[in-house]
Short mmCIF file of C-alpha atoms and ligand atoms in Angstrom, two decimals:
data_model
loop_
_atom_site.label_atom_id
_atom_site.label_comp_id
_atom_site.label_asym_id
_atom_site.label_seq_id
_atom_site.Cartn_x
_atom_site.Cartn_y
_atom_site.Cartn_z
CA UNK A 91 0.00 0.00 0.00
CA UNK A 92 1.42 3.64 -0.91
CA UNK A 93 1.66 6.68 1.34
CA UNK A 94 -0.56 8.52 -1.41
CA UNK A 95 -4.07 10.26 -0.32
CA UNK A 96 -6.50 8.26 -0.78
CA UNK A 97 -10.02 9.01 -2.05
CA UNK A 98 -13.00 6.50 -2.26
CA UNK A 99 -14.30 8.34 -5.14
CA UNK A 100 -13.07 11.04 -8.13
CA UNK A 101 -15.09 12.67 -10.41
CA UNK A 102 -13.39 14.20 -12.92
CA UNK A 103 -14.99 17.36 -14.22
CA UNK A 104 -17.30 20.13 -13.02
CA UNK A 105 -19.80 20.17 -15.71
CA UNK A 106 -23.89 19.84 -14.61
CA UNK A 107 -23.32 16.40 -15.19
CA UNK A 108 -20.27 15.82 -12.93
CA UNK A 109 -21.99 18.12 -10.36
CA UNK A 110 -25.10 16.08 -10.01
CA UNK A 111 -22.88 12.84 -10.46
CA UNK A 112 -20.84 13.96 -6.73
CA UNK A 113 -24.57 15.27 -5.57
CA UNK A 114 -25.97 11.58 -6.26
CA UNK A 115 -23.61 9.79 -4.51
CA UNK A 116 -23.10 12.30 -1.58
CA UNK A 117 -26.66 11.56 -0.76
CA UNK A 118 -26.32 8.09 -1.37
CA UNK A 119 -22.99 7.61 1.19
CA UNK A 120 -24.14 10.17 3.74
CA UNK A 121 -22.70 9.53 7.02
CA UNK A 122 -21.10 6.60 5.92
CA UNK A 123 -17.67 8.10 6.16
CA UNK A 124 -16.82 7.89 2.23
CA UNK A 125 -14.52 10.48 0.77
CA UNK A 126 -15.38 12.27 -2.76
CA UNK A 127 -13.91 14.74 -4.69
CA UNK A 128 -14.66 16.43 -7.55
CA UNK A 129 -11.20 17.39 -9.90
CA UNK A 130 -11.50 20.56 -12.51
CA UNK A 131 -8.64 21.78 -14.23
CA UNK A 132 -10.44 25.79 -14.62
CA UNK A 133 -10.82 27.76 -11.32
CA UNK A 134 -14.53 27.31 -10.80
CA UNK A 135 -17.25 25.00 -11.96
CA UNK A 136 -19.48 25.14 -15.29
CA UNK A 137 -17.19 26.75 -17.66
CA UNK A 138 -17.34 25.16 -20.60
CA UNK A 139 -20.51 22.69 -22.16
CA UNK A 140 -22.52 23.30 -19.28
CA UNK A 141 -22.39 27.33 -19.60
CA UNK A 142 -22.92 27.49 -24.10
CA UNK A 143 -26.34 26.04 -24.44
CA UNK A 144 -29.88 26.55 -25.18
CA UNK A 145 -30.63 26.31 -21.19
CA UNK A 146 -33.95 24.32 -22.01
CA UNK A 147 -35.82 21.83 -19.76
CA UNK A 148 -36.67 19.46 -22.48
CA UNK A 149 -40.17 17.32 -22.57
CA UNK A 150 -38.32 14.14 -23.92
CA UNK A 151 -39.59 14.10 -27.39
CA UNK A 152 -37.42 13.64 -30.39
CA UNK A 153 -35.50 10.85 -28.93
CA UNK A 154 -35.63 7.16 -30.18
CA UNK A 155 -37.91 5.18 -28.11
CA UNK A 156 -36.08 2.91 -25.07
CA UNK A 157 -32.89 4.89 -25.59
CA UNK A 158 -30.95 6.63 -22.44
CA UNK A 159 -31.44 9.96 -24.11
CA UNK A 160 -35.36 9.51 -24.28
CA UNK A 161 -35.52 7.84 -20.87
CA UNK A 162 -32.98 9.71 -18.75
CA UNK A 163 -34.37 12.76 -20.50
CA UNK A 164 -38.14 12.53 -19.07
CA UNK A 165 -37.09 11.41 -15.77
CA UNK A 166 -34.25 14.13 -15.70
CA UNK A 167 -36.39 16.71 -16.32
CA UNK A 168 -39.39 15.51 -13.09
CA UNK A 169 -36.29 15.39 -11.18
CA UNK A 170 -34.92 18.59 -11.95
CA UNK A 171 -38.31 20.66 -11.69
CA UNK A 172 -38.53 19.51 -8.62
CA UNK A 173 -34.79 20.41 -7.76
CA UNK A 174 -35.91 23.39 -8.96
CA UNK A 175 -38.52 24.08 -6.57
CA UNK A 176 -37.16 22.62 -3.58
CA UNK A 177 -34.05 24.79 -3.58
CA UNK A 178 -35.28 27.64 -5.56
CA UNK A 179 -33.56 27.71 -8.32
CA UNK A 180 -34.94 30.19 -11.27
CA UNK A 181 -36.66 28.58 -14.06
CA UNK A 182 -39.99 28.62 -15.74
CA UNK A 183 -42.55 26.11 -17.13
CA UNK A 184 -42.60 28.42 -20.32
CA UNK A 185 -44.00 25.68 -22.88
CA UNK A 186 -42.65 25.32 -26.49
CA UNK A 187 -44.24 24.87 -30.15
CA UNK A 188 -43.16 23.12 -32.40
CA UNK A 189 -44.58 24.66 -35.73
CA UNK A 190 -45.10 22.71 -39.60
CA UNK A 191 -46.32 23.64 -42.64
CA UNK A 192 -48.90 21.43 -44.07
CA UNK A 193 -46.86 19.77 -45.96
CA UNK A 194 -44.93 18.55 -42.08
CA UNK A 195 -48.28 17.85 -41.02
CA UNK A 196 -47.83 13.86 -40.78
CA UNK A 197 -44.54 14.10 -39.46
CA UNK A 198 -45.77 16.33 -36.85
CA UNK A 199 -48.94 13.39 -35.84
CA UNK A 200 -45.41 10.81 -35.50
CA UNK A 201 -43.59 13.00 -33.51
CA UNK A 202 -46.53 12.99 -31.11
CA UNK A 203 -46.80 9.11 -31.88
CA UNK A 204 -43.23 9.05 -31.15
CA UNK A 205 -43.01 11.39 -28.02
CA UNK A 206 -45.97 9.67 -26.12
CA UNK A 207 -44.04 6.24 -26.92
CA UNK A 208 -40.98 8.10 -24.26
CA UNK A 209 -43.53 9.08 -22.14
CA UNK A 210 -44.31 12.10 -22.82
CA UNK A 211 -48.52 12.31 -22.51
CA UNK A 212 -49.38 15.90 -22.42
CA UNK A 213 -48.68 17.23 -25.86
CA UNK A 214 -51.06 19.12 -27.56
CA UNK A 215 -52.12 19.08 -31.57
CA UNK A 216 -52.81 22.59 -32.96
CA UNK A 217 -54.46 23.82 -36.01
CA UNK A 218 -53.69 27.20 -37.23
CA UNK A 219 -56.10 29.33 -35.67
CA UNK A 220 -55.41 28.10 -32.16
CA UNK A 221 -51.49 29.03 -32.95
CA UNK A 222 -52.36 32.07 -34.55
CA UNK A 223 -54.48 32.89 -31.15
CA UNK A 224 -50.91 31.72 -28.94
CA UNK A 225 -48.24 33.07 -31.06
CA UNK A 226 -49.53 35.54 -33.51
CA UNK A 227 -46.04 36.70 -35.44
CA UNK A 228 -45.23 32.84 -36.32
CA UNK A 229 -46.54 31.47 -39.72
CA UNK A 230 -47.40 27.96 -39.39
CA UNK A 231 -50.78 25.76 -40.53
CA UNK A 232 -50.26 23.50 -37.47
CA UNK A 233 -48.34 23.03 -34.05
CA UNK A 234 -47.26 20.72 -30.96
CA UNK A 235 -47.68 22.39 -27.83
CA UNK A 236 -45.03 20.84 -25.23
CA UNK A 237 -46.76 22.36 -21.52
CA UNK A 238 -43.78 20.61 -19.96
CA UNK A 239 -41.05 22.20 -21.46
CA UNK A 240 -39.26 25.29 -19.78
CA UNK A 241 -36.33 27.51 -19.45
CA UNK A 242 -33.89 27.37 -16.24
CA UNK A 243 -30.94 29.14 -14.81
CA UNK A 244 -28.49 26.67 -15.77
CA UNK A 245 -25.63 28.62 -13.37
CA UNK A 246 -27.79 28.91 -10.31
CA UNK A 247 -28.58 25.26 -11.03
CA UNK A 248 -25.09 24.15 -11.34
CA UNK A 249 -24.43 26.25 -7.89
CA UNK A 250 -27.02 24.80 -6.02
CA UNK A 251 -25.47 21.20 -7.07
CA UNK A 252 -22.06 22.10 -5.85
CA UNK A 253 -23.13 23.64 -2.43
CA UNK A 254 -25.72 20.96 -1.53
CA UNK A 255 -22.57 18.41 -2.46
CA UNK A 256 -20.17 20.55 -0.59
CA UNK A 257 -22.24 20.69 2.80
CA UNK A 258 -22.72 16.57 2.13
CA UNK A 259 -19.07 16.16 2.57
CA UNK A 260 -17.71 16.54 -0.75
CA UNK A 261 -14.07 18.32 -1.69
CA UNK A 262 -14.09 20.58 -4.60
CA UNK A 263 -10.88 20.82 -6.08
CA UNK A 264 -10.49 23.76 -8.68
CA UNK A 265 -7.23 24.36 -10.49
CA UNK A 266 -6.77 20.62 -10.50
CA UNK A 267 -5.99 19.20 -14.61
CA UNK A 268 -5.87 15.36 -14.68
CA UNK A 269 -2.72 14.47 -16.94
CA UNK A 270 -2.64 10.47 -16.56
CA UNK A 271 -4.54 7.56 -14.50
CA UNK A 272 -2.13 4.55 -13.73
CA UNK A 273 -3.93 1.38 -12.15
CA UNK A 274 -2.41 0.10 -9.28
CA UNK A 275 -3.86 -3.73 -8.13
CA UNK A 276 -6.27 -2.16 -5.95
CA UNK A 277 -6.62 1.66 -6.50
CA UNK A 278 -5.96 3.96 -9.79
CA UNK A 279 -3.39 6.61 -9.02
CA UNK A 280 -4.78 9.89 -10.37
CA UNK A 281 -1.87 12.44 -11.78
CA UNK A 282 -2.59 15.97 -11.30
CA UNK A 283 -1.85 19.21 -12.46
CA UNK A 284 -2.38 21.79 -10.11
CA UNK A 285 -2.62 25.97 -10.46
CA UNK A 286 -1.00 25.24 -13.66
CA UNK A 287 -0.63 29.17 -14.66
CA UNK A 288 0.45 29.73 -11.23
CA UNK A 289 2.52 27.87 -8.97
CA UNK A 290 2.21 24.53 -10.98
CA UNK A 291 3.07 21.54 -9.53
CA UNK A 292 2.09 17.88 -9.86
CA UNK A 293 0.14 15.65 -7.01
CA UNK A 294 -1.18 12.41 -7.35
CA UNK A 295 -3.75 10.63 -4.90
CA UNK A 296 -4.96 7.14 -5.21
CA UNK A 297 -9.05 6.13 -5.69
CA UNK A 298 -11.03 3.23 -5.63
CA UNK A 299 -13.69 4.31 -8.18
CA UNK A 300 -12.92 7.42 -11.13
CA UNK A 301 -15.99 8.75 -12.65
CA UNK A 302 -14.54 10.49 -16.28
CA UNK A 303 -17.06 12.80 -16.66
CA UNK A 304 -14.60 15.76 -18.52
CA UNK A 305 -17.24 16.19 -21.25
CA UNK A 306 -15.36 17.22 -24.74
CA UNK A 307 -11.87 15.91 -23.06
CA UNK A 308 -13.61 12.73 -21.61
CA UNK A 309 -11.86 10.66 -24.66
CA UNK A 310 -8.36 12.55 -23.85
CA UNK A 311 -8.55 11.74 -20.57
CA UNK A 312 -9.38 7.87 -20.85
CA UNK A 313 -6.44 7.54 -23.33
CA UNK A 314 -4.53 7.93 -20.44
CA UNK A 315 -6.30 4.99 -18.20
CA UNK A 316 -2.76 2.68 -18.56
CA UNK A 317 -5.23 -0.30 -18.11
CA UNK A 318 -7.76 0.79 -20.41
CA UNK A 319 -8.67 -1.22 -24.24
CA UNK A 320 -8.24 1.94 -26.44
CA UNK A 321 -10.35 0.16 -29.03
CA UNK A 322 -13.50 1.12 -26.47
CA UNK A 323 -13.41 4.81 -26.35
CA UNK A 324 -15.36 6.15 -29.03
CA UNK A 325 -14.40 8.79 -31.80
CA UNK A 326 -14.92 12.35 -30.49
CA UNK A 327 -16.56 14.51 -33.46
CA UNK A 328 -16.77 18.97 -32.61
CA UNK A 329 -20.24 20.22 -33.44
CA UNK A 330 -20.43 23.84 -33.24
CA UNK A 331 -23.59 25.57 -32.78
CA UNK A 332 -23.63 29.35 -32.83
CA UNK A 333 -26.30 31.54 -31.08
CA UNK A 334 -27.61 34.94 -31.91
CA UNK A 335 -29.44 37.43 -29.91
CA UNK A 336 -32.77 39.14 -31.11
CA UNK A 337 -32.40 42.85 -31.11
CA UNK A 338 -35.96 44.03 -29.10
CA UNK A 339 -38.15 42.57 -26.59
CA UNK A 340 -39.33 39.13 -27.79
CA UNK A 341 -42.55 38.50 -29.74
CA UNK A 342 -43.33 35.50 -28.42
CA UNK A 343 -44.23 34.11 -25.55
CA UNK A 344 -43.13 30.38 -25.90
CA UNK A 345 -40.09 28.56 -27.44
CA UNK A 346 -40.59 27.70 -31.25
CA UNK A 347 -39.09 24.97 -33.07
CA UNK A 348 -39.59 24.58 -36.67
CA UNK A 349 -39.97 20.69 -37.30
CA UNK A 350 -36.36 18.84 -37.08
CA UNK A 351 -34.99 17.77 -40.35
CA UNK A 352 -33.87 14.35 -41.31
CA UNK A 353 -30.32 13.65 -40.49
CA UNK A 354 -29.35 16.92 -39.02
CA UNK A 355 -27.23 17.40 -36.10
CA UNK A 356 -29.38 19.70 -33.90
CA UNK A 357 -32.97 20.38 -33.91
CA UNK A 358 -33.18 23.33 -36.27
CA UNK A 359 -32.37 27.03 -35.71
CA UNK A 360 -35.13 27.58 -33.36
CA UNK A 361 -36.21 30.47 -30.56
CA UNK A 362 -35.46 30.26 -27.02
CA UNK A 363 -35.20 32.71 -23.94
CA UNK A 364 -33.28 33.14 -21.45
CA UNK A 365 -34.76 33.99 -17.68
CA UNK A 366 -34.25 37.34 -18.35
CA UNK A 367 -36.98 37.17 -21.56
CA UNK A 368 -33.93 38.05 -23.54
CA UNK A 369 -34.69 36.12 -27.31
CA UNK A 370 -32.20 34.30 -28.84
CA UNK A 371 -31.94 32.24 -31.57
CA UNK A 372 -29.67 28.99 -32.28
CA UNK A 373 -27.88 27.15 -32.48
CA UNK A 374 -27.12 25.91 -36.09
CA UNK A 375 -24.90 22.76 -36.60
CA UNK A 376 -20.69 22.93 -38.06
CA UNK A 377 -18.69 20.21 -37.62
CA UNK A 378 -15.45 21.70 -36.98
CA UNK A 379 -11.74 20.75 -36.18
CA UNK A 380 -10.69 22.63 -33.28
CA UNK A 381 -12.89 24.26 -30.35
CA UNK A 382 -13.49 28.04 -30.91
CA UNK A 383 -16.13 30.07 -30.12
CA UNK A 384 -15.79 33.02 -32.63
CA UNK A 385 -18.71 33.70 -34.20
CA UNK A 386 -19.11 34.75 -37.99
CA UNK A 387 -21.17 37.90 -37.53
CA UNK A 388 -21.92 36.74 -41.72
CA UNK A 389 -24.18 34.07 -40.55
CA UNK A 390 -26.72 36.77 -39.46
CA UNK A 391 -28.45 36.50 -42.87
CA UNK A 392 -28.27 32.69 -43.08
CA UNK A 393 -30.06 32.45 -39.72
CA UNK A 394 -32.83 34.64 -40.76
CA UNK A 395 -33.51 33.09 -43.81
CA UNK A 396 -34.09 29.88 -42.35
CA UNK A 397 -35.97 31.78 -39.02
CA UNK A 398 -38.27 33.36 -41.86
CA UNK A 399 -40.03 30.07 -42.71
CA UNK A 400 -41.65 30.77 -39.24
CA UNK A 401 -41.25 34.26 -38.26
CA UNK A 402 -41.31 36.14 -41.66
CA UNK A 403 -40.80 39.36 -39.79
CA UNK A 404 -37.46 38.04 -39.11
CA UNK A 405 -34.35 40.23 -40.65
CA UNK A 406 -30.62 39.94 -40.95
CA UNK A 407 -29.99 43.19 -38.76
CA UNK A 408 -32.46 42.26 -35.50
CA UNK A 409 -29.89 39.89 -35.18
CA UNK A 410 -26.48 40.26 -33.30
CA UNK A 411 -23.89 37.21 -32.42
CA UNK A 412 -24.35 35.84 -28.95
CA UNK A 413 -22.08 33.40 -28.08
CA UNK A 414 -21.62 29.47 -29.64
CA UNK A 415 -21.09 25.91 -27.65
CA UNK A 416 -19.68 22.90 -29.09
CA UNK A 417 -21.40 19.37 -29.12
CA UNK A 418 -19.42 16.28 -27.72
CA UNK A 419 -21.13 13.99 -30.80
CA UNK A 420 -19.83 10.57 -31.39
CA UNK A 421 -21.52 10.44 -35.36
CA UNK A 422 -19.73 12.05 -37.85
CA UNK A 423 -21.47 14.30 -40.25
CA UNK A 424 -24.61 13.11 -42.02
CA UNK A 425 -24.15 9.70 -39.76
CA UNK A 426 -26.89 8.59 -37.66
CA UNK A 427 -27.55 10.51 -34.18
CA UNK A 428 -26.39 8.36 -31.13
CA UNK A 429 -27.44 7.79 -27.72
CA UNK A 430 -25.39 8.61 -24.69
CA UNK A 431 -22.87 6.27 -23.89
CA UNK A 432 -22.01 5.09 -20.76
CA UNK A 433 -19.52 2.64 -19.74
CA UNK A 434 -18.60 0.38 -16.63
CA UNK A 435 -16.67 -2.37 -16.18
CA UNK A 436 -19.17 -4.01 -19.12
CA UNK A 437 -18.13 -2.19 -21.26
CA UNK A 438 -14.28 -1.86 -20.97
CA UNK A 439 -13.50 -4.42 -18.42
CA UNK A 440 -11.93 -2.10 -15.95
CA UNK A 441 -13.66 -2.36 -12.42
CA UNK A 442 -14.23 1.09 -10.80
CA UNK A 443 -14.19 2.89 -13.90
CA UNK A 444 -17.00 4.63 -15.54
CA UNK A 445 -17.14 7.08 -17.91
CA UNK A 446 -19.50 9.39 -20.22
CA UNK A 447 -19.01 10.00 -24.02
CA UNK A 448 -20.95 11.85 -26.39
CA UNK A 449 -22.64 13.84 -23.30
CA UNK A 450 -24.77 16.56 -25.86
CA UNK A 451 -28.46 17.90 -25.56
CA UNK A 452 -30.49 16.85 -23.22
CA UNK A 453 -27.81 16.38 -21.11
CA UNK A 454 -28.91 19.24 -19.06
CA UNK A 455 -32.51 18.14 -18.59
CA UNK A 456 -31.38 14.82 -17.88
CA UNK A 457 -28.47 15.35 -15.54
CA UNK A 458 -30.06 14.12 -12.19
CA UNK A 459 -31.57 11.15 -13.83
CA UNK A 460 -27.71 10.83 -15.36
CA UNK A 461 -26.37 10.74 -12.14
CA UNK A 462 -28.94 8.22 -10.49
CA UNK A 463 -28.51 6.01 -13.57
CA UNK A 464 -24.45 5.96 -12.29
CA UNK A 465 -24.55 6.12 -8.69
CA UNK A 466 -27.12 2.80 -8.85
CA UNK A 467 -23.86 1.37 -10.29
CA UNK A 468 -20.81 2.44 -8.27
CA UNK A 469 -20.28 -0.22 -5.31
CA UNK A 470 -17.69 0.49 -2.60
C1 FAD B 258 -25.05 24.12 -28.34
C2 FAD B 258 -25.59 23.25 -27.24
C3 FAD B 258 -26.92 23.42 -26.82
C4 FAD B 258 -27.43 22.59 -25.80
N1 FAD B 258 -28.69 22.83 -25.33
C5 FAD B 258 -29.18 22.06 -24.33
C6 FAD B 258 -30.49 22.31 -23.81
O1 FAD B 258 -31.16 23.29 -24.16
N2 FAD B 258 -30.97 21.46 -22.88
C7 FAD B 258 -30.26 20.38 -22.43
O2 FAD B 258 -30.78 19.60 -21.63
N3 FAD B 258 -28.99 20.15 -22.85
C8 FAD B 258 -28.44 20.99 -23.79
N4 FAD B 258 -27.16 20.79 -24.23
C9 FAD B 258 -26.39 19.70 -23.63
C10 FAD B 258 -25.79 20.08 -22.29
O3 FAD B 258 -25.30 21.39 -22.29
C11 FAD B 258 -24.63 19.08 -21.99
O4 FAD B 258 -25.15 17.76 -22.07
C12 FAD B 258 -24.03 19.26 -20.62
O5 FAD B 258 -23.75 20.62 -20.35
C13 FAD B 258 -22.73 18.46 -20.55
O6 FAD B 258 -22.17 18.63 -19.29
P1 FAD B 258 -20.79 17.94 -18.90
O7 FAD B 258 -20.69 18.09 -17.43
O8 FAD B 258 -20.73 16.58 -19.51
O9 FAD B 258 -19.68 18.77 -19.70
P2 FAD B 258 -18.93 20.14 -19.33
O10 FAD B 258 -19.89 21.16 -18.87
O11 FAD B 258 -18.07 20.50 -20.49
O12 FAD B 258 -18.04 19.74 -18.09
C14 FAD B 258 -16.87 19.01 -18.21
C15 FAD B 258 -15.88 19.60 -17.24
O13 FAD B 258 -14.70 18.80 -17.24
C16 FAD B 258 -13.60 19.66 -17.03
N5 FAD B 258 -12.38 18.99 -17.49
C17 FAD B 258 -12.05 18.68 -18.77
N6 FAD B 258 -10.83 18.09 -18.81
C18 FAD B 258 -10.39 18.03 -17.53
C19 FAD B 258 -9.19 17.55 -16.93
N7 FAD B 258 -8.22 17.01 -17.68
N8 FAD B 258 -9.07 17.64 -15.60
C20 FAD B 258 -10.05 18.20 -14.82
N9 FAD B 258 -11.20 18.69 -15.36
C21 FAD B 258 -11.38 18.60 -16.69
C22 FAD B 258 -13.96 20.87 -17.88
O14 FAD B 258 -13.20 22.01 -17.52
C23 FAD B 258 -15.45 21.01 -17.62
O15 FAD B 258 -15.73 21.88 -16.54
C24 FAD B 258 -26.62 21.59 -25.22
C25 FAD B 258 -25.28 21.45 -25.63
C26 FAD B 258 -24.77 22.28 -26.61
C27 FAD B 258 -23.34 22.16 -27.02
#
């Protein structure tokens, strides 16, 4: 035995999903006198997926039937209204439409077929004159009204994880980069960086159980795991989507979606709002090489073309860049979408290793259900 710290648990990574992930299982080991910590190489939580996204509580809809994105994402997002509620974190039940021409009518009767097969009961067909009466700037024959889907604070939410973990027991470790996991016969031995632009220096710790859950560097970090089969970690593909803000107050008082297109990446340049009612628009799909968030002010007239199919009031200039995020996907463009993937010992044949690939939308929504679906599987 080494002369190392020791930790029962690491989670690597202090995305929402890492977050709820320590949460979980500092609820689930209270008083039981089990050490976690939670490692992230930036010097505060939430910096990076988890802060460049659409911030929506989604209903569960668009996702194939029986996979973990359709079924983490409806329990996810019970679980985090009532987070919500119970700890007051700002959101709002705001509702979204999802608008089609009549030529999308069909599609827009399976999509109901499709989202009551997840679950999802409470969705509402609507003819024209019923959307006309909701939303009367959008130009659509025909809608799905989603009650259930909403809008939420996804910093206060991420803060309210990390201080309810924090007063469970759990060390948060900013400033902390993991560069390497060695296995040992009955521990992995975590290498750190620590205050790398600072005074850097190196410390390593040993842990029974190492949660990767480093969103677009969780494939970088398990090429490190000396024990693990490389052949199981999954290509990482960059999907960039870029978001920009509506110049005015918004006309609408729901989220709109225009129907998803076949074999896209995202579900189509559609309207969402932030808590502050501020309208924004996003976020398109560009499979890219490298992670930057510039944003080509250019695009301005691109996105308002394809907004004007539904909002023909729409013009280049109401529109200003925002900001951008970047999708984890693990399908290469035009490829088939894929589900969350999320390995244990199964999967790679490492014990006390589990980690999450291809973490994209709803991974927000779905985060507490996420984290129950992993601490159900972590035995000390
Ligand atoms: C454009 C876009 C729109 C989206 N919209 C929605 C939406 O409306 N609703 C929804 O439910 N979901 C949405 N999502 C998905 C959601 O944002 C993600 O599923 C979620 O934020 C992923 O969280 P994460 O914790 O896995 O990743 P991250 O938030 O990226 O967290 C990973 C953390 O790991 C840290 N890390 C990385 N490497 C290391 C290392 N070596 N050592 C230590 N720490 C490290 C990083 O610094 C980071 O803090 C969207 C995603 C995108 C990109």
């Amino acid at each position: 035995m080494s002369n190392r710290d020791s930790f029962d648990i690491c989670v690597i990574g202090a995305g929402v999903i890492g977050l709820a992930i320590a949460y979980e299982l500092a609820k689930k080991y209270k008083n039981q006198d089990v050490s976690i910590v939670i490692l992230e190489r930036e010097s505060s939580f939430g910096q990076h997926i988890s802060s460049r996204n659409s911030e929506v509580i989604h209903a569960g809809i668009y996702y194939p039937t029986g996979s973990l994105k359709a079924e983490l994402c409806v329990t996810g997002k019970e679980l985090l209204y009532s987070h919500c509620e119970q700890f007051d974190v700002p959101h709002q039940k705001i509702g979204k439409l999802i608008v089609a021409k009549n030529t999308e009518i069909d599609a827009l009767a399976q999509l109901k077929k499709k989202a009551i097969a997840n679950g999802v009961l409470d969705l509402q067909l609507l003819n024209r004159a019923e959307l006309q009466r909701l939303e009367p700037h959008i130009e659509a024959d025909a809608a799905l009204h989603s009650p259930s889907t909403g809008i939420i604070d996804s910093h206060s939410y991420m803060q309210s994880l990390l201080h309810l973990a924090e007063n469970l027991g759990v060390q948060f470790s900013p400033y902390s980069r993991v560069e390497e996991i060695d296995t040992e016969a009955d521990a992995f031995v975590v290498h750190c960086r620590l205050d790398e632009n600072r005074n850097s220096e190196q410390y390593q710790f040993n842990c029974q159980q190492l949660i990767n859950a480093a969103g677009l560097e969780a494939q970088a970090i398990a090429h490190t795991v000396s024990s693990l089969p490389k052949n199981t970690i999954p290509r990482l593909y960059y999907c960039k989507g870029d978001y920009f803000g509506y110049r005015g107050r918004s006309p609408f008082s729901h989220l709109i979606y225009p129907m998803p297109e076949a074999n896209t990446a995202g579900l189509g340049i559609h309207a969402t709002m932030d808590m502050s009612s501020q309208l924004k628009f996003g976020p398109d799909t560009e499979y890219v090489e490298e992670i930057d968030f510039e944003i080509d002010g250019n695009k301005a007239e691109a996105f308002a073309k394809s907004i004007s199919s539904y909002f023909p009031a729409i013009k280049g200039n109401d529109l200003n860049p925002a900001y951008s995020g970047i999708r984890p996907k693990l399908s290469a463009l035009g490829e088939a979408a894929t589900d969350f993937e999320i390995q244990g010992e199964g999967a790679h044949g490492v014990p006390g290793l589990i980690q999450l690939f291809g973490m994209e939308s709803p991974g927000l929504t779905a985060s507490l259900a996420i984290a129950r679906h992993i601490t159900e599987r972590v035995v000390l």
